[in-house]
Structures are given as structure tokens and as C-alpha cells.
Amino acid sequence: MRVVVVGAGYAGTVAANRLARKAKTAEITVINPRPDFVERVRLHEQIAGTGTAATPLTSMLRRRITTRLDTVDKIGDGEVTFGGGSRLDFDYLFLTMGSTVTPLAGTLLVGTWEGAVRARDALAELPRAGMVTVIGGGLTGIETAAEIAFGRPDLQVTLVGRTIAASLSKGAQERVHTGLYRLGVEIIEDSVVHIDGGTERGGADTVCLQSNRQIASDLTLWAVIGSVPGLAGHSGLQVDAEGRATVDEYLRSVTDPRIFVAGDCAAVRGARAACATALPQGVHAADTLAHMVEGRDPIPYSMGYAGQVLSLGRRDGLMQASRRDDTALRLFIGGRTAAVGKERVCRYAKFGARTATYAWLRAPK
Ligand SMILES: Cc1cc2nc3c(=O)[nH]c(=O)nc-3n(C[C@H](O)[C@H](O)[C@H](O)COP(=O)(O)OP(=O)(O)OC[C@H]3O[C@@H](n4cnc5c(N)ncnc54)[C@H](O)[C@@H]3O)c2cc1C
């Protein structure tokens, strides 16, 4: 049985390792554009210079898994085509290519490895009192602004978002504001309309906001993660409005049941783009294939959430408790305990991907 895994993020790595453990006869090939497993949850640390997000895939994948450094261009009928035109046949495929970022011109990306490397270099070159603007009021934007303010307290950091931490409870939102304030981050609740590039002319850029306010910025970071690569759609798989592949209750593409889809690129009702989602989906998809090979009936996928955790620099953070349907409860913890909790969550996610061991809650009834 030839199995191809497209993308070695959380979902792809855990799925490949789990399958290697459970389906001993499977020939597994993992395709990824780079030789490293990137912990996307640490990209803000990569940018701020407070941590590193890359680990060699050789230390993440089981020995009997083949790795091919390449990019899949198209998925066809039992074969994938690469950018250079070569092909690889499969009996089963795991589509785990994650999500991507569609940035505003004039910004550097937080959500991709290549963007984070460029942003880290640009940040390192900024002189004292340099102005950094982070666009995006979601958790990625908040973590990025906080991490930079923590790692480079000499810079002026501004966070711009239409709403800040909207997915958290009111009390937790206030705690996030307090944490950012303590780090010296200025918060502007507004939308960015466009960026007038001044850095090419030797000056600062101007970030133009919907309220007509303008802010000067030496480095502007785009921390909005929102789109999915077009691979599923242009390969003829059914996708939803965001381009995520539509799946059945076993996480198989509704167009081609040989294709399992997991992680940010899977359209699963009630699922949020998160490593906390990608890991259980990857495990479940691999188990489903292993069951099918043994002639057992597959089990429908079911997953519920417990909360969200975010870092506010290295010494502060926030843990928000939620109902299993992912709606926020009033309960949250802030401070150093939450910072330690967030660090443990990141380590557990990487450990889970490497060992293919991951536990999760079932969906609410
Ligand atoms: C700064 C930041 C902080 C975050 N914090 C959290 C957090 O605290 N908690 C949380 O749960 N989530 C967090 N997230 C979100 C989380 O990182 C993602 O939801 C998660 O990485 C999704 O996992 P995945 O396996 O679906 O995709 P990814 O981890 O994105 O992996 C996809 C892989 O597929 C590869 N790929 C893409 N296209 C192709 C192709 N055509 N051919 C071959 N390979 C391809 C990519 O290069 C990548 O290696 C954060 C994200 C960011 C950016």
C-alpha cells in the first residue's frame, strides 16, 4: 500500500508517524517543501529572536518513512504531480498542506516560515526606537506584538486590529489589554486600508487606517492567517468557500475516498484552524486507514475543545477555558502560570506529532 502525505506540519507528521506505527506494510512518503518541521505556533518567537520554530524532519519522522523535499502541484487520479512535472503514484493520500496567508502589499508575513525568517532579519536591523506595526487582532497578532515588545523593549510596537482577542471572554480580553499595556504595546482598534511604502525611499511606511488615521511604521507585519492553498480546488476536489477540502465523517474527501484531509485545509464543521485541531484529525485519519486495511469499520471523527492558550511574551500569558463547542467560558488564568501552560502546550503538540500519541475530548452531544 503506497501512501503519500502532502505537507509535514502537525497533521501530516502525526498522520505519517501514526500510520507507520499501525500499518506495518504501508510504504509512506511525506512530501514537504523544506527539510524541517516548522512549529507554526512558535513563528512569533522565531521573529522576535526569543525562540526557534524549526526542527529537522529527520528527528520528527519514523525511520521507515521516506521524505521527499518538493511541492505538490496537482493531485490526480491515484497520482500527484510535482512542480517540475514528475509524478508519484499513491493508493491513499493524506492532504495536510495547512493554511497560508494573503498579505497586504508592504507587509512581511508572520504565518509562514519564509515570512518569519525575513521578518526576523528585518527586525534585527531596526535601530533603537524603530517603529513596528503588527496587523491582526487575533491571537497570532497579539502573540507577535507581545513577543516583539518582550524581546526588543527598545522598539515602539503597535498592534492594529478591528477587534482585539474577539474569541476570548470579556474578562480575558481585558487581561490581554493589560498584558500588552505592561509590555508597552500600543493598541489601535481599527482596520488597515493600505500601506503607503516609504521604506524604499529611505523613510518610514505610512499605515493608513479606516478612520483616516495614519501611523508611521519601519516594519509592518501581517499577522492574519486566513486562506488555504489552492491545491485541493484546482485538483478537482470539492472545496468550501474558503478553499478547504470538503470531507465525510471519516475525514475523507467527498470527491475521492482515497484522499484523507486533515488540519487547516480540511472543512470540518465546528473546527478552528489550530494545531489542537490538526493533531487529532491527523491521528484519526491515520487510524481510519489502518482500520480499513484490517477490514474493520471506520469510526466517525469527533473532537471537542477545552480552551485557548496564548503567550504575552515569555513571562506572561493567558489560558481561556471554553465549552467543548469552543465558545469561551468566563474562566481564564493570566500571568506566569499561563505562560508556563502555553509553553507546555507547544511542547506537547510537538511531542504528539513526533510520537503519534495524542489524546483529545469528544465533541459535545
Ligand atoms: C504565530 C502563530 C501562532 C499560533 N499559535 C497557535 C496556538 O497557540 N495554538 C494552536 O492550536 N494553533 C496556533 N496556531 C495555528 C497553528 O499553527 C495551525 O493551525 C497549525 O499549524 C495547522 O497545522 P497543519 O498541519 O494543518 O498545517 P501546517 O502546520 O501549516 O503544515 C502544513 C505543511 O504543508 C506544507 N505544504 C503546503 N503546501 C504544500 C504542497 N503543495 N506540497 C507539499 N507540502 C506543502 C507546508 O509547507 C507545511 O510544512 C498559530 C499559528 C501561528 C502562525
Coordinates of C-alpha atoms and ligand atoms in Angstrom, one line a residue:
M1 CA 0.0 0.0 0.0
R2 CA 1.6 3.3 -1.1
V3 CA 0.6 6.3 1.0
V4 CA 1.6 9.8 0.1
V5 CA 1.4 12.6 2.7
V6 CA 1.3 16.1 1.3
G7 CA 2.7 18.5 3.9
A8 CA 4.7 17.8 7.1
G9 CA 3.1 20.2 9.6
Y10 CA 1.2 19.0 12.7
A11 CA -1.4 17.0 10.8
G12 CA 0.9 15.4 8.2
T13 CA 3.7 14.5 10.7
V14 CA 1.4 12.9 13.2
A15 CA -0.6 11.1 10.5
A16 CA 2.6 9.6 8.9
N17 CA 4.0 8.5 12.2
R18 CA 0.8 7.0 13.4
L19 CA 0.4 5.1 10.1
A20 CA 4.0 3.9 10.3
R21 CA 3.1 2.5 13.7
K22 CA -0.2 1.0 12.9
A23 CA 0.0 -0.2 9.3
K24 CA 3.3 -2.0 9.1
T25 CA 3.1 -2.8 5.4
A26 CA 2.4 0.8 4.3
E27 CA 5.1 2.5 2.2
I28 CA 4.8 6.1 3.4
T29 CA 6.3 9.1 1.5
V30 CA 6.0 12.5 3.1
I31 CA 6.3 15.5 0.8
N32 CA 7.3 18.8 2.2
P33 CA 9.0 21.9 0.6
R34 CA 11.7 22.1 3.3
P35 CA 13.7 19.7 5.4
D36 CA 12.3 21.0 8.7
F37 CA 9.2 20.5 10.7
V38 CA 8.0 24.1 11.4
E39 CA 6.2 24.7 14.7
R40 CA 4.0 27.4 13.4
V41 CA 2.8 28.1 16.9
R42 CA 6.4 29.4 17.6
L43 CA 6.7 31.6 14.5
H44 CA 6.3 34.8 16.6
E45 CA 9.2 33.6 18.8
Q46 CA 11.3 33.0 15.6
I47 CA 10.6 36.6 14.5
A48 CA 11.3 38.1 17.9
G49 CA 14.5 36.1 18.3
T50 CA 13.2 34.6 21.5
G51 CA 12.9 31.0 20.2
T52 CA 13.3 28.8 17.2
A53 CA 10.5 27.1 15.2
A54 CA 12.3 24.7 13.0
T55 CA 13.4 21.1 13.9
P56 CA 14.9 18.7 11.2
L57 CA 12.2 16.4 9.9
T58 CA 14.7 13.5 10.3
S59 CA 14.2 13.8 14.0
M60 CA 10.4 14.0 13.7
L61 CA 9.5 11.2 11.3
R62 CA 9.9 7.5 11.9
R63 CA 12.9 5.9 10.2
R64 CA 10.9 3.9 7.7
I65 CA 9.1 7.0 6.3
T66 CA 10.6 8.4 3.1
T67 CA 10.8 12.1 2.9
R68 CA 10.7 14.0 -0.5
L69 CA 11.6 17.7 -0.5
D70 CA 9.2 19.0 -3.1
T71 CA 5.9 20.8 -3.6
V72 CA 2.9 19.0 -5.0
D73 CA 1.3 20.9 -7.9
K74 CA -1.7 18.8 -8.6
I75 CA -3.5 15.7 -7.2
G76 CA -4.8 13.5 -10.0
D77 CA -6.4 10.0 -10.2
G78 CA -4.1 8.0 -7.9
E79 CA -1.0 10.2 -8.6
V80 CA 0.5 13.5 -7.6
T81 CA 2.3 15.8 -9.9
F82 CA 5.3 18.0 -8.7
G83 CA 6.3 21.4 -9.8
G84 CA 9.0 20.0 -12.1
G85 CA 6.5 17.7 -13.8
S86 CA 7.5 14.4 -12.2
R87 CA 4.8 12.2 -10.8
L88 CA 4.3 9.8 -7.8
D89 CA 1.6 7.1 -7.6
F90 CA -0.5 6.5 -4.5
D91 CA -3.1 4.1 -3.2
Y92 CA -4.0 6.6 -0.4
L93 CA -3.2 10.2 0.1
F94 CA -3.2 12.5 3.2
L95 CA -3.8 16.1 2.2
T96 CA -2.3 18.1 5.1
M97 CA -1.0 21.2 3.5
G98 CA -2.2 23.6 6.2
S99 CA -3.2 27.2 5.6
T100 CA -1.4 30.2 4.1
V101 CA -1.5 33.9 4.2
T102 CA -2.7 36.6 1.7
P103 CA -0.9 39.7 2.9
L104 CA -1.4 43.4 2.2
A105 CA 1.3 44.8 0.0
G106 CA 4.1 46.3 2.0
T107 CA 3.9 43.8 4.9
L108 CA 6.0 40.8 5.9
L109 CA 4.2 37.6 6.8
V110 CA 4.0 36.2 10.3
G111 CA 2.3 32.9 9.4
T112 CA 4.8 31.3 7.1
W113 CA 8.3 30.1 7.7
E114 CA 9.8 32.1 4.8
G115 CA 7.9 35.3 6.0
A116 CA 9.1 34.7 9.6
V117 CA 12.7 34.4 8.6
R118 CA 12.5 37.6 6.6
A119 CA 10.8 39.4 9.4
R120 CA 13.4 38.2 12.0
D121 CA 16.2 39.6 9.8
A122 CA 14.3 42.9 9.2
L123 CA 13.6 43.2 12.9
A124 CA 17.2 42.6 13.8
E125 CA 18.2 45.5 11.6
L126 CA 15.9 48.0 13.2
P127 CA 17.6 50.6 15.3
R128 CA 16.6 51.7 18.8
A129 CA 13.1 53.3 18.9
G130 CA 12.3 51.7 15.5
M131 CA 8.5 51.5 14.8
V132 CA 6.9 48.1 14.4
T133 CA 3.3 47.7 13.4
V134 CA 1.6 44.3 13.8
I135 CA -1.7 43.9 11.8
G136 CA -4.2 41.4 13.1
G137 CA -6.2 41.5 16.4
G138 CA -6.5 37.7 16.6
L139 CA -4.3 35.5 18.8
T140 CA -1.5 35.4 16.3
G141 CA -1.3 39.2 16.1
I142 CA -1.4 39.6 19.9
E143 CA 1.3 37.0 20.5
T144 CA 3.5 38.5 17.8
A145 CA 3.2 42.1 19.2
A146 CA 3.8 40.9 22.7
E147 CA 6.8 38.7 21.8
I148 CA 8.5 41.5 19.9
A149 CA 7.8 44.0 22.7
F150 CA 9.3 41.5 25.2
G151 CA 12.3 40.6 23.0
R152 CA 13.1 44.1 21.9
P153 CA 11.8 46.5 24.6
D154 CA 13.8 49.3 22.8
L155 CA 11.2 49.3 19.9
Q156 CA 7.8 51.0 19.6
V157 CA 5.3 48.3 18.9
T158 CA 1.7 49.0 17.8
L159 CA -1.0 46.3 17.3
V160 CA -3.8 47.2 14.9
G161 CA -6.9 45.1 14.6
R162 CA -10.6 45.8 14.1
T163 CA -11.3 43.9 17.3
I164 CA -8.7 42.5 19.7
A165 CA -9.0 38.9 21.0
A166 CA -12.6 38.6 20.0
S167 CA -12.6 34.9 20.6
L168 CA -11.9 35.3 24.3
S169 CA -14.3 36.2 27.2
K170 CA -14.7 39.9 28.2
G171 CA -12.6 39.4 31.3
A172 CA -9.8 37.7 29.3
Q173 CA -9.9 40.4 26.6
E174 CA -9.3 43.0 29.4
R175 CA -6.4 40.9 30.7
V176 CA -4.9 40.8 27.2
H177 CA -5.1 44.6 27.0
T178 CA -3.4 44.8 30.4
G179 CA -0.7 42.4 29.4
L180 CA 0.0 44.3 26.2
Y181 CA 0.0 47.6 28.0
R182 CA 2.6 46.3 30.5
L183 CA 4.8 45.4 27.6
G184 CA 4.4 48.9 26.2
V185 CA 2.4 47.8 23.1
E186 CA 0.0 50.5 21.8
I187 CA -3.3 49.0 20.7
I188 CA -5.4 50.6 17.9
E189 CA -8.8 49.1 17.2
D190 CA -9.2 49.9 13.6
S191 CA -8.8 48.4 10.1
V192 CA -5.9 48.9 7.8
V193 CA -6.9 50.2 4.4
H194 CA -3.5 50.3 2.7
I195 CA 0.2 50.9 3.2
D196 CA 2.0 53.8 1.6
G197 CA 5.5 52.5 1.1
G198 CA 8.1 54.9 2.3
T199 CA 10.9 52.5 3.3
E200 CA 12.0 52.1 -0.3
R201 CA 12.5 55.9 -0.3
G202 CA 14.6 55.7 2.8
G203 CA 11.8 56.8 5.2
A204 CA 9.1 55.0 7.2
D205 CA 6.0 53.5 5.7
T206 CA 2.6 55.0 6.4
V207 CA -0.1 52.6 7.6
C208 CA -3.4 54.2 6.5
L209 CA -6.4 53.2 8.7
Q210 CA -10.2 53.2 8.0
S211 CA -10.7 56.1 10.5
N212 CA -8.3 58.2 8.3
R213 CA -5.7 58.0 11.0
Q214 CA -2.1 57.3 9.7
I215 CA 0.7 55.7 11.6
A216 CA 4.4 55.7 10.7
S217 CA 6.0 52.2 10.6
D218 CA 9.5 51.0 9.9
L219 CA 8.4 47.4 9.8
T220 CA 4.9 46.2 9.2
L221 CA 3.9 42.6 9.9
W222 CA 0.8 40.8 8.6
A223 CA -0.5 38.5 11.3
V224 CA -3.8 37.4 9.8
I225 CA -4.0 33.8 8.8
G226 CA -6.9 33.3 6.6
S227 CA -6.5 31.3 3.4
V228 CA -5.8 27.8 2.2
P229 CA -3.5 26.9 -0.7
G230 CA -5.5 26.3 -3.9
L231 CA -4.2 22.8 -4.4
A232 CA -7.5 21.0 -3.4
G233 CA -9.7 23.2 -5.6
H234 CA -7.5 23.1 -8.7
S235 CA -7.1 19.3 -8.4
G236 CA -10.9 19.0 -8.8
L237 CA -11.7 18.1 -5.2
Q238 CA -14.9 19.6 -3.8
V239 CA -14.0 22.6 -1.6
D240 CA -15.9 25.1 0.6
A241 CA -16.0 28.9 0.1
E242 CA -12.5 29.2 1.8
G243 CA -11.0 26.5 -0.5
R244 CA -10.8 23.9 2.2
A245 CA -11.5 20.3 1.0
T246 CA -14.9 19.0 1.9
V247 CA -14.8 15.7 3.9
D248 CA -17.1 13.0 5.0
E249 CA -17.5 11.9 8.7
Y250 CA -14.2 9.9 8.4
L251 CA -12.2 12.9 7.1
R252 CA -12.1 11.5 3.5
S253 CA -12.6 13.9 0.6
V254 CA -16.2 13.7 -0.6
T255 CA -14.8 13.6 -4.2
D256 CA -12.2 10.8 -3.8
P257 CA -12.4 8.5 -0.8
R258 CA -8.7 7.5 -1.3
I259 CA -7.8 11.0 -0.1
F260 CA -7.9 11.9 3.7
V261 CA -7.8 15.5 4.6
A262 CA -6.7 16.9 8.0
G263 CA -5.6 20.1 9.6
D264 CA -6.2 23.7 8.5
C265 CA -7.1 22.6 4.9
A266 CA -10.0 20.3 5.9
A267 CA -13.5 21.7 6.0
V268 CA -14.8 20.1 9.2
R269 CA -17.9 21.6 10.9
G270 CA -17.1 23.4 14.1
A271 CA -13.3 23.1 13.6
R272 CA -11.0 26.0 14.2
A273 CA -7.6 26.3 12.5
A274 CA -5.3 25.2 15.3
C275 CA -2.6 22.6 16.0
A276 CA -5.1 21.5 18.6
T277 CA -7.4 20.6 15.7
A278 CA -4.7 19.3 13.2
L279 CA -3.3 16.7 15.6
P280 CA -6.5 14.8 16.4
Q281 CA -7.6 15.0 12.8
G282 CA -4.2 13.6 11.6
V283 CA -4.4 10.8 14.2
H284 CA -8.0 9.9 13.4
A285 CA -7.4 9.9 9.6
A286 CA -4.4 7.5 10.1
D287 CA -6.4 5.2 12.4
T288 CA -9.2 5.2 9.9
L289 CA -7.0 4.0 7.1
A290 CA -5.3 1.4 9.4
H291 CA -8.8 0.1 10.4
M292 CA -9.9 -0.1 6.8
V293 CA -6.8 -2.1 5.9
E294 CA -7.6 -4.6 8.6
G295 CA -11.1 -4.9 7.3
R296 CA -12.7 -3.1 10.3
D297 CA -15.4 -0.4 10.1
P298 CA -14.1 3.2 10.3
I299 CA -15.3 5.3 13.2
P300 CA -16.7 8.8 12.6
Y301 CA -14.4 11.7 13.7
S302 CA -15.4 13.5 16.9
M303 CA -13.5 16.3 18.7
G304 CA -14.3 18.9 21.3
Y305 CA -12.2 21.9 22.6
A306 CA -11.1 22.7 26.1
G307 CA -9.8 26.3 25.6
Q308 CA -7.2 28.5 24.1
V309 CA -3.8 29.5 25.3
L310 CA -1.7 32.4 24.3
S311 CA 1.7 33.8 25.3
L312 CA 2.2 37.5 26.1
G313 CA 6.0 37.5 25.9
R314 CA 7.9 34.8 27.8
R315 CA 6.7 35.7 31.3
D316 CA 3.0 36.3 30.9
G317 CA 0.2 34.5 29.1
L318 CA -3.4 33.6 29.2
M319 CA -5.4 30.4 29.4
Q320 CA -9.0 30.7 28.4
A321 CA -11.4 27.9 29.3
S322 CA -14.1 27.0 26.8
R323 CA -17.0 24.7 26.3
R324 CA -16.4 21.8 24.1
D325 CA -18.1 23.6 21.2
D326 CA -15.2 26.2 21.5
T327 CA -17.3 29.0 23.0
A328 CA -15.4 30.9 25.7
L329 CA -16.4 30.5 29.4
R330 CA -15.8 33.3 31.9
L331 CA -13.0 31.3 33.5
F332 CA -9.4 32.2 32.5
I333 CA -6.0 32.3 34.1
G334 CA -3.4 35.0 33.4
G335 CA 0.2 35.5 34.4
R336 CA 3.3 33.3 34.7
T337 CA 1.3 30.1 35.3
A338 CA -0.4 30.7 31.9
A339 CA 2.9 31.4 30.2
V340 CA 4.2 28.1 31.5
G341 CA 1.0 26.4 30.4
K342 CA 1.3 27.8 26.9
E343 CA 4.9 26.5 26.7
R344 CA 3.8 23.1 27.8
V345 CA 1.0 23.1 25.2
C346 CA 3.6 23.9 22.5
R347 CA 5.9 21.1 23.7
Y348 CA 3.0 18.6 23.9
A349 CA 1.9 19.4 20.4
K350 CA 5.4 18.7 19.0
F351 CA 5.8 15.6 21.2
G352 CA 2.4 14.4 19.9
A353 CA 3.4 14.9 16.3
R354 CA 6.7 13.1 16.8
T355 CA 5.4 10.2 18.8
A356 CA 1.9 9.9 17.2
T357 CA 0.4 9.9 20.7
Y358 CA -2.3 12.5 21.3
A359 CA -5.4 12.5 23.5
W360 CA -8.4 14.7 23.0
L361 CA -12.0 15.3 24.1
R362 CA -15.0 14.1 22.1
A363 CA -17.4 16.6 20.5
P364 CA -20.4 17.7 22.7
K365 CA -23.6 15.8 22.1
Ligands
LIG1 C1 2.3 32.7 15.1 C2 1.2 31.6 15.2 C3 0.8 31.2 16.4 C4 -0.1 30.1 16.5 N1 -0.5 29.7 17.8 C5 -1.3 28.7 17.9 C6 -1.6 28.2 19.2 O1 -1.2 28.7 20.2 N2 -2.4 27.1 19.3 C7 -2.9 26.5 18.2 O2 -3.6 25.5 18.3 N3 -2.7 26.9 16.9 C8 -1.9 28.0 16.8 N4 -1.6 28.5 15.5 C9 -2.2 27.8 14.4 C10 -1.5 26.5 14.0 O3 -0.1 26.8 13.9 C11 -2.0 25.9 12.7 O4 -3.4 25.8 12.8 C12 -1.4 24.6 12.5 O5 0.0 24.7 12.2 C13 -2.1 23.8 11.4 O6 -1.4 22.6 11.2 P1 -1.4 21.9 9.8 O7 -0.7 20.6 10.0 O8 -2.8 21.8 9.2 O9 -0.6 22.8 8.8 P2 0.9 23.4 8.9 O10 1.4 23.3 10.3 O11 0.8 24.8 8.3 O12 1.7 22.5 8.0 C14 1.4 22.3 6.6 C15 2.7 21.9 5.9 O13 2.4 21.6 4.5 C16 3.4 22.1 3.6 N5 2.8 22.3 2.3 C17 1.9 23.3 1.9 N6 1.6 23.1 0.6 C18 2.3 22.1 0.1 C19 2.4 21.4 -1.1 N7 1.7 21.8 -2.2 N8 3.2 20.4 -1.2 C20 3.9 19.9 -0.2 N9 3.8 20.5 1.1 C21 3.0 21.6 1.2 C22 3.7 23.5 4.3 O14 4.9 24.0 3.9 C23 3.8 23.0 5.8 O15 5.0 22.4 6.1 C24 -0.7 29.5 15.4 C25 -0.2 30.0 14.1 C26 0.7 31.0 14.0 C27 1.1 31.4 12.6

